[in-house]
């Protein structure tokens, strides 16, 4: 059996086995890099079959992972849905730790592996379960909606989870179910502000930030508009509200992908993580992707080599205390059970109302 230090050859057999993948990634991966990636991809895909394993790959994975070994690719919501319905024995989460924990919460009997335990998230580390308990004491009777970018410990204190794809839908559902006009939406302040601009429900927010998206600002949008007047500008809802108000479209990573694939703009700017453009480019060769973009250091900890090691050594197993997992599952399952959101974002409302205030805890 191969281990993490084994070197594999770029043999004619390997080259032939991965030729269809090369066709998809060759605009973004150099032939020299491919000689290193291709043998790893061939090995990973063989071991997956042997072990009845699947790889859930987030949209921010590098293209050789996303197109080479991902069995299911998508945004946080899509990957959670796939985990819930998977019949694999092993799930390798090619993403960050909170995503792997979400899979473990939904599939307690499966082996969930993360290739690098250090793949964290600035939003997940911005809040603890104890913080949420204090928030609930301060706002008794109000529902707590928690972004999936949180630990299982935080989800366990939560009424329902949301992702950037369904946050407005979930907040409005919670307000209706609890019969209230205020909802706690934690921990991403910018997501909370962007949701507040799209609903009449009042939002109580926490001051967590995504270290990747908080760095974009309205000047970036103005600069791109000046340099490329025809380019369409898309932004993730974790960006500051001024960015979304100045952009042409706001949505989750999957919603941005759908937008580019469906509309094929000549030039596009994706104000999000850099690998998004590389991954969409495989299906949209006629679209020119322009900067700026930012790298997520946590997502970038996942590599083909550590995915191979994860499969071979069955490491690193993600565990969640069963009592905590039962409580967290209620919140995640409630979200998964809602119908998929019909509209990615009420974008005109963000533009018209982006100044709507939220109460910061
Ligand atoms: P999505 O749910 O849009 O995939 O976003 C996850 C994430 O971590 C974005 O920074
Ligand atoms: Fe977390 Fe931001 Fe990285 Fe997404 S991009 S995993 S929100 S730090």
Short mmCIF file of C-alpha atoms and ligand atoms in Angstrom, two decimals:
data_model
loop_
_atom_site.label_atom_id
_atom_site.label_comp_id
_atom_site.label_asym_id
_atom_site.label_seq_id
_atom_site.Cartn_x
_atom_site.Cartn_y
_atom_site.Cartn_z
CA UNK A 1 0.00 0.00 0.00
CA UNK A 2 1.28 3.47 -0.84
CA UNK A 3 2.18 5.87 1.93
CA UNK A 4 2.58 9.61 1.95
CA UNK A 5 6.25 9.51 0.96
CA UNK A 6 5.84 7.24 -2.02
CA UNK A 7 6.75 8.84 -5.37
CA UNK A 8 4.58 7.91 -8.32
CA UNK A 9 5.62 8.06 -11.94
CA UNK A 10 3.96 10.06 -14.65
CA UNK A 11 3.74 6.84 -16.67
CA UNK A 12 1.83 6.48 -19.97
CA UNK A 13 -0.88 4.56 -18.06
CA UNK A 14 -1.27 7.37 -15.54
CA UNK A 15 -1.26 9.96 -18.31
CA UNK A 16 -4.03 8.11 -20.16
CA UNK A 17 -6.11 7.55 -16.99
CA UNK A 18 -6.19 11.25 -16.13
CA UNK A 19 -6.31 12.65 -19.69
CA UNK A 20 -9.97 13.81 -19.43
CA UNK A 21 -9.12 15.72 -16.22
CA UNK A 22 -6.12 17.35 -17.90
CA UNK A 23 -8.43 18.64 -20.64
CA UNK A 24 -10.47 20.45 -17.96
CA UNK A 25 -7.60 21.99 -16.02
CA UNK A 26 -4.95 22.68 -18.64
CA UNK A 27 -5.80 26.38 -18.89
CA UNK A 28 -4.96 26.74 -15.17
CA UNK A 29 -2.28 24.09 -14.47
CA UNK A 30 1.13 23.97 -16.22
CA UNK A 31 2.37 20.74 -17.90
CA UNK A 32 5.20 20.58 -15.35
CA UNK A 33 2.78 20.79 -12.40
CA UNK A 34 0.60 18.16 -14.08
CA UNK A 35 3.46 15.65 -14.04
CA UNK A 36 3.39 15.91 -10.23
CA UNK A 37 -0.39 16.07 -9.82
CA UNK A 38 -1.40 13.34 -12.29
CA UNK A 39 0.11 10.31 -10.45
CA UNK A 40 -1.38 11.52 -7.15
CA UNK A 41 -4.81 11.95 -8.76
CA UNK A 42 -4.64 8.44 -10.24
CA UNK A 43 -3.68 6.96 -6.85
CA UNK A 44 -6.34 8.86 -4.93
CA UNK A 45 -9.09 7.85 -7.34
CA UNK A 46 -8.03 4.19 -7.16
CA UNK A 47 -7.95 4.12 -3.34
CA UNK A 48 -11.33 5.87 -3.15
CA UNK A 49 -12.87 3.01 -5.12
CA UNK A 50 -11.14 0.36 -2.97
CA UNK A 51 -12.30 1.93 0.29
CA UNK A 52 -15.78 3.12 -0.73
CA UNK A 53 -14.65 6.66 0.04
CA UNK A 54 -15.86 9.95 -1.43
CA UNK A 55 -14.24 13.36 -1.46
CA UNK A 56 -16.41 16.41 -0.79
CA UNK A 57 -14.50 19.33 -2.28
CA UNK A 58 -15.34 22.95 -1.60
CA UNK A 59 -15.34 25.53 -4.40
CA UNK A 60 -12.15 27.07 -2.92
CA UNK A 61 -10.03 23.95 -3.52
CA UNK A 62 -7.27 24.24 -6.10
CA UNK A 63 -8.30 23.01 -9.59
CA UNK A 64 -6.29 19.76 -9.45
CA UNK A 65 -8.27 18.81 -6.31
CA UNK A 66 -11.61 20.25 -7.43
CA UNK A 67 -11.59 18.69 -10.91
CA UNK A 68 -9.16 15.85 -10.24
CA UNK A 69 -10.49 14.04 -7.17
CA UNK A 70 -13.67 15.80 -5.95
CA UNK A 71 -16.69 13.46 -6.15
CA UNK A 72 -19.02 16.22 -5.02
CA UNK A 73 -18.06 19.83 -5.39
CA UNK A 74 -19.94 22.90 -4.28
CA UNK A 75 -20.68 25.46 -1.60
CA UNK A 76 -21.12 24.76 2.13
CA UNK A 77 -24.83 24.09 1.73
CA UNK A 78 -24.36 21.70 -1.19
CA UNK A 79 -21.60 19.76 0.59
CA UNK A 80 -23.71 19.42 3.76
CA UNK A 81 -26.59 18.07 1.65
CA UNK A 82 -24.26 15.59 -0.06
CA UNK A 83 -22.84 14.41 3.28
CA UNK A 84 -26.38 13.81 4.55
CA UNK A 85 -27.30 11.56 1.60
CA UNK A 86 -23.94 9.84 1.01
CA UNK A 87 -23.71 6.06 1.39
CA UNK A 88 -19.90 6.04 1.36
CA UNK A 89 -18.01 4.45 4.26
CA UNK A 90 -15.43 7.23 4.38
CA UNK A 91 -15.88 10.93 3.61
CA UNK A 92 -12.75 12.99 3.02
CA UNK A 93 -13.54 16.66 3.48
CA UNK A 94 -11.47 18.72 1.08
CA UNK A 95 -12.33 21.94 2.83
CA UNK A 96 -11.99 23.38 6.32
CA UNK A 97 -12.60 21.85 9.74
CA UNK A 98 -16.10 23.23 10.37
CA UNK A 99 -17.23 21.55 7.12
CA UNK A 100 -15.82 18.21 8.27
CA UNK A 101 -17.53 18.62 11.66
CA UNK A 102 -20.82 19.36 9.88
CA UNK A 103 -20.42 16.10 7.94
CA UNK A 104 -19.67 14.21 11.18
CA UNK A 105 -22.72 15.72 12.86
CA UNK A 106 -24.91 14.64 9.92
CA UNK A 107 -23.25 11.21 9.53
CA UNK A 108 -22.15 10.08 13.02
CA UNK A 109 -21.57 6.48 11.86
CA UNK A 110 -19.25 7.36 8.99
CA UNK A 111 -15.52 7.95 9.13
CA UNK A 112 -14.95 11.63 8.36
CA UNK A 113 -11.39 12.60 7.51
CA UNK A 114 -9.78 16.00 7.15
CA UNK A 115 -6.35 15.99 5.46
CA UNK A 116 -4.96 18.77 7.69
CA UNK A 117 -6.36 19.48 11.15
CA UNK A 118 -5.06 23.04 11.00
CA UNK A 119 -7.54 24.00 8.24
CA UNK A 120 -9.58 26.39 10.38
CA UNK A 121 -11.66 29.50 9.70
CA UNK A 122 -11.52 32.99 11.23
CA UNK A 123 -15.32 33.01 11.56
CA UNK A 124 -15.42 29.65 13.36
CA UNK A 125 -12.76 30.83 15.82
CA UNK A 126 -14.54 34.13 16.50
CA UNK A 127 -17.16 32.65 18.85
CA UNK A 128 -17.54 29.87 21.45
CA UNK A 129 -20.44 27.91 22.86
CA UNK A 130 -20.11 29.92 26.11
CA UNK A 131 -20.51 33.15 24.09
CA UNK A 132 -23.76 31.83 22.60
CA UNK A 133 -25.10 30.85 26.01
CA UNK A 134 -24.49 34.43 27.22
CA UNK A 135 -26.18 35.84 24.10
CA UNK A 136 -29.25 33.68 24.78
CA UNK A 137 -29.38 34.98 28.37
CA UNK A 138 -29.25 38.53 27.06
CA UNK A 139 -31.95 38.01 24.41
CA UNK A 140 -34.35 35.40 25.87
CA UNK A 141 -37.04 34.15 23.49
CA UNK A 142 -35.26 35.16 20.29
CA UNK A 143 -34.18 32.45 17.83
CA UNK A 144 -30.46 31.94 17.26
CA UNK A 145 -29.47 31.43 13.62
CA UNK A 146 -25.86 30.35 13.25
CA UNK A 147 -23.77 30.41 10.10
CA UNK A 148 -22.36 26.94 9.34
CA UNK A 149 -18.87 28.47 9.60
CA UNK A 150 -18.84 27.61 13.32
CA UNK A 151 -17.75 24.73 15.56
CA UNK A 152 -20.11 21.91 16.51
CA UNK A 153 -20.03 23.30 20.07
CA UNK A 154 -21.54 26.56 18.80
CA UNK A 155 -24.04 24.78 16.55
CA UNK A 156 -25.20 22.81 19.61
CA UNK A 157 -26.40 26.09 21.19
CA UNK A 158 -28.24 27.07 18.03
CA UNK A 159 -31.84 26.84 16.83
CA UNK A 160 -31.04 26.56 13.12
CA UNK A 161 -27.97 26.90 10.91
CA UNK A 162 -27.68 28.81 7.65
CA UNK A 163 -25.14 29.28 4.87
CA UNK A 164 -24.59 32.27 2.64
CA UNK A 165 -26.89 30.57 0.11
CA UNK A 166 -29.97 30.51 2.35
CA UNK A 167 -29.39 33.03 5.18
CA UNK A 168 -32.34 35.29 4.27
CA UNK A 169 -34.68 32.32 3.89
CA UNK A 170 -33.57 30.86 7.25
CA UNK A 171 -33.84 34.17 9.13
CA UNK A 172 -37.37 34.72 7.80
CA UNK A 173 -38.30 31.12 8.66
CA UNK A 174 -37.04 31.58 12.23
CA UNK A 175 -38.92 34.89 12.68
CA UNK A 176 -42.14 33.23 11.48
CA UNK A 177 -41.72 30.07 13.59
CA UNK A 178 -40.91 32.00 16.79
CA UNK A 179 -43.49 34.75 16.01
CA UNK A 180 -40.90 37.52 16.53
CA UNK A 181 -39.55 40.46 14.52
CA UNK A 182 -35.90 40.11 15.69
CA UNK A 183 -33.47 37.26 15.05
CA UNK A 184 -29.92 36.66 16.30
CA UNK A 185 -27.64 35.91 13.31
CA UNK A 186 -24.07 35.00 14.31
CA UNK A 187 -21.07 35.16 13.95
CA UNK A 188 -20.41 36.97 10.62
CA UNK A 189 -21.13 40.68 10.99
CA UNK A 190 -21.01 41.33 7.25
CA UNK A 191 -23.29 38.44 6.35
CA UNK A 192 -25.67 39.74 9.03
CA UNK A 193 -25.60 43.26 7.57
CA UNK A 194 -26.16 41.92 4.07
CA UNK A 195 -29.09 39.82 5.25
CA UNK A 196 -30.55 42.82 7.10
CA UNK A 197 -30.58 44.71 3.78
CA UNK A 198 -32.81 42.02 2.25
CA UNK A 199 -35.48 41.51 4.91
CA UNK A 200 -37.73 43.41 7.28
CA UNK A 201 -36.65 41.11 10.14
CA UNK A 202 -34.36 43.02 12.54
CA UNK A 203 -30.95 41.44 12.96
CA UNK A 204 -28.80 41.13 16.07
CA UNK A 205 -25.21 40.40 15.01
CA UNK A 206 -21.80 39.32 16.34
CA UNK A 207 -18.56 40.97 15.22
CA UNK A 208 -16.93 37.97 13.51
CA UNK A 209 -15.23 38.48 10.17
CA UNK A 210 -13.93 36.32 7.35
CA UNK A 211 -10.26 37.25 7.04
CA UNK A 212 -10.42 36.70 3.27
CA UNK A 213 -13.53 38.71 2.38
CA UNK A 214 -13.21 41.56 4.90
CA UNK A 215 -10.21 42.82 2.89
CA UNK A 216 -12.28 43.81 -0.14
CA UNK A 217 -13.57 47.37 -0.22
CA UNK A 218 -15.60 49.70 -2.44
CA UNK A 219 -12.39 51.15 -3.90
CA UNK A 220 -11.54 47.70 -5.32
CA UNK A 221 -14.86 47.74 -7.17
CA UNK A 222 -14.33 51.32 -8.40
CA UNK A 223 -10.80 50.46 -9.59
CA UNK A 224 -12.01 47.43 -11.53
CA UNK A 225 -14.86 49.41 -13.09
CA UNK A 226 -12.42 52.11 -14.21
CA UNK A 227 -9.93 49.58 -15.62
CA UNK A 228 -12.50 47.21 -17.21
CA UNK A 229 -15.76 49.11 -17.89
CA UNK A 230 -17.59 46.06 -19.32
CA UNK A 231 -16.64 43.57 -16.61
CA UNK A 232 -19.34 42.11 -14.36
CA UNK A 233 -18.45 42.17 -10.68
CA UNK A 234 -19.62 39.41 -8.33
CA UNK A 235 -19.05 39.32 -4.58
CA UNK A 236 -19.52 36.87 -1.72
CA UNK A 237 -21.94 37.91 1.10
CA UNK A 238 -19.04 37.76 3.62
CA UNK A 239 -17.73 40.97 1.98
CA UNK A 240 -18.48 44.37 3.58
CA UNK A 241 -21.87 45.79 2.62
CA UNK A 242 -20.29 48.65 0.60
CA UNK A 243 -18.74 46.02 -1.67
CA UNK A 244 -22.02 44.23 -2.32
CA UNK A 245 -23.81 47.54 -2.92
CA UNK A 246 -21.26 48.46 -5.60
CA UNK A 247 -21.07 44.99 -7.22
CA UNK A 248 -23.40 43.55 -9.90
CA UNK A 249 -24.32 40.35 -8.08
CA UNK A 250 -23.97 38.82 -4.62
CA UNK A 251 -24.19 35.13 -3.80
CA UNK A 252 -22.67 32.04 -2.27
CA UNK A 253 -19.79 30.36 -4.07
CA UNK A 254 -22.29 28.09 -5.87
CA UNK A 255 -24.52 31.03 -6.81
CA UNK A 256 -21.53 32.88 -8.29
CA UNK A 257 -20.57 29.78 -10.27
CA UNK A 258 -24.14 29.40 -11.59
CA UNK A 259 -24.19 33.07 -12.56
CA UNK A 260 -21.00 32.84 -14.64
CA UNK A 261 -21.91 29.49 -16.23
CA UNK A 262 -25.41 30.69 -17.17
CA UNK A 263 -24.59 34.23 -18.33
CA UNK A 264 -21.07 33.85 -19.75
CA UNK A 265 -19.99 37.48 -19.25
CA UNK A 266 -17.02 38.42 -21.47
CA UNK A 267 -15.08 39.63 -18.44
CA UNK A 268 -15.80 38.92 -14.79
CA UNK A 269 -14.38 39.87 -11.41
CA UNK A 270 -15.00 37.45 -8.52
CA UNK A 271 -14.50 39.21 -5.18
CA UNK A 272 -13.79 36.02 -3.27
CA UNK A 273 -11.16 33.29 -2.92
CA UNK A 274 -8.79 32.93 -5.89
CA UNK A 275 -9.43 29.27 -6.75
CA UNK A 276 -13.04 30.03 -7.67
CA UNK A 277 -12.00 31.53 -11.00
CA UNK A 278 -9.72 28.58 -11.83
CA UNK A 279 -12.47 26.07 -11.11
CA UNK A 280 -15.18 27.81 -13.12
CA UNK A 281 -12.79 28.40 -16.04
CA UNK A 282 -12.92 24.70 -17.00
CA UNK A 283 -16.53 25.11 -18.16
CA UNK A 284 -16.32 28.69 -19.38
CA UNK A 285 -13.21 29.02 -21.59
CA UNK A 286 -14.61 32.11 -23.30
CA UNK A 287 -14.89 34.08 -20.01
CA UNK A 288 -11.95 36.23 -18.94
CA UNK A 289 -11.46 36.26 -15.16
CA UNK A 290 -9.87 39.42 -13.78
CA UNK A 291 -8.44 40.19 -10.31
CA UNK A 292 -8.44 41.02 -7.48
CA UNK A 293 -8.96 37.89 -5.43
CA UNK A 294 -7.65 36.75 -2.02
CA UNK A 295 -6.31 33.40 -0.85
CA UNK A 296 -7.79 31.58 2.16
CA UNK A 297 -4.78 30.19 4.04
CA UNK A 298 -6.96 27.55 5.70
CA UNK A 299 -8.43 26.17 2.48
CA UNK A 300 -4.95 26.18 0.96
CA UNK A 301 -3.70 23.73 3.61
CA UNK A 302 -5.46 20.96 1.69
CA UNK A 303 -3.28 19.39 -1.02
CA UNK A 304 -3.36 16.28 -3.21
CA UNK A 305 -0.52 14.85 -1.13
CA UNK A 306 -2.31 15.20 2.20
CA UNK A 307 -5.57 13.91 0.67
CA UNK A 308 -3.66 10.79 -0.41
CA UNK A 309 -2.14 10.47 3.07
CA UNK A 310 -5.62 10.88 4.59
CA UNK A 311 -7.01 8.02 2.51
CA UNK A 312 -4.06 5.69 2.98
CA UNK A 313 -3.59 6.24 6.73
CA UNK A 314 -7.26 7.06 7.44
CA UNK A 315 -6.25 10.29 9.12
CA UNK A 316 -7.24 12.71 10.57
CA UNK A 317 -10.48 11.40 11.99
CA UNK A 318 -12.94 14.13 12.91
CA UNK A 319 -14.78 13.42 16.13
CA UNK A 320 -17.65 15.25 17.81
CA UNK A 321 -18.87 14.45 21.30
CA UNK A 322 -22.11 12.43 20.70
CA UNK A 323 -24.23 14.53 23.08
CA UNK A 324 -23.03 17.73 21.43
CA UNK A 325 -23.50 16.17 17.99
CA UNK A 326 -27.16 15.29 18.74
CA UNK A 327 -27.87 18.90 19.67
CA UNK A 328 -25.92 20.34 16.73
CA UNK A 329 -27.69 17.92 14.35
CA UNK A 330 -31.08 19.45 15.13
CA UNK A 331 -29.81 22.84 13.95
CA UNK A 332 -28.05 21.54 10.82
CA UNK A 333 -30.86 19.13 9.88
CA UNK A 334 -33.47 21.88 10.20
CA UNK A 335 -31.50 23.82 7.61
CA UNK A 336 -30.95 20.84 5.30
CA UNK A 337 -34.69 20.03 5.47
CA UNK A 338 -35.74 23.48 4.22
CA UNK A 339 -36.37 23.54 0.46
CA UNK A 340 -33.36 24.77 -1.58
CA UNK A 341 -33.47 28.59 -1.81
CA UNK A 342 -35.21 29.75 -5.00
CA UNK A 343 -33.36 33.03 -5.43
CA UNK A 344 -29.67 33.39 -4.41
CA UNK A 345 -29.99 36.95 -3.09
CA UNK A 346 -32.47 39.80 -3.23
CA UNK A 347 -29.80 41.80 -4.87
CA UNK A 348 -31.80 44.93 -5.72
CA UNK A 349 -32.67 45.22 -2.04
CA UNK A 350 -28.99 45.10 -1.05
CA UNK A 351 -28.33 47.98 -3.42
CA UNK A 352 -31.31 50.01 -2.23
CA UNK A 353 -31.00 49.32 1.49
CA UNK A 354 -27.41 48.39 2.22
CA UNK A 355 -27.25 50.99 5.02
CA UNK A 356 -29.88 49.15 7.14
CA UNK A 357 -28.53 48.94 10.67
CA UNK A 358 -28.04 45.85 12.80
CA UNK A 359 -27.72 45.63 16.57
CA UNK A 360 -24.15 44.56 17.38
CA UNK A 361 -23.72 42.40 20.48
P1 LIG B 1 -20.05 29.17 0.68
O1 LIG B 1 -21.07 28.62 1.59
O2 LIG B 1 -20.56 30.28 -0.18
O3 LIG B 1 -19.40 28.08 -0.11
O4 LIG B 1 -18.91 29.87 1.56
C1 LIG B 1 -18.14 29.17 2.46
C2 LIG B 1 -16.98 29.97 2.86
O5 LIG B 1 -16.20 29.59 3.70
C3 LIG B 1 -16.82 31.25 2.21
O6 LIG B 1 -15.75 31.92 2.72
FE1 LIG B 2 -13.37 30.92 6.75
FE2 LIG B 2 -13.14 33.02 5.15
FE3 LIG B 2 -11.58 30.90 4.74
FE4 LIG B 2 -14.22 30.77 4.21
S1 LIG B 2 -12.71 32.03 3.19
S2 LIG B 2 -13.01 29.25 5.31
S3 LIG B 2 -15.05 32.08 5.84
S4 LIG B 2 -11.57 32.25 6.54
#
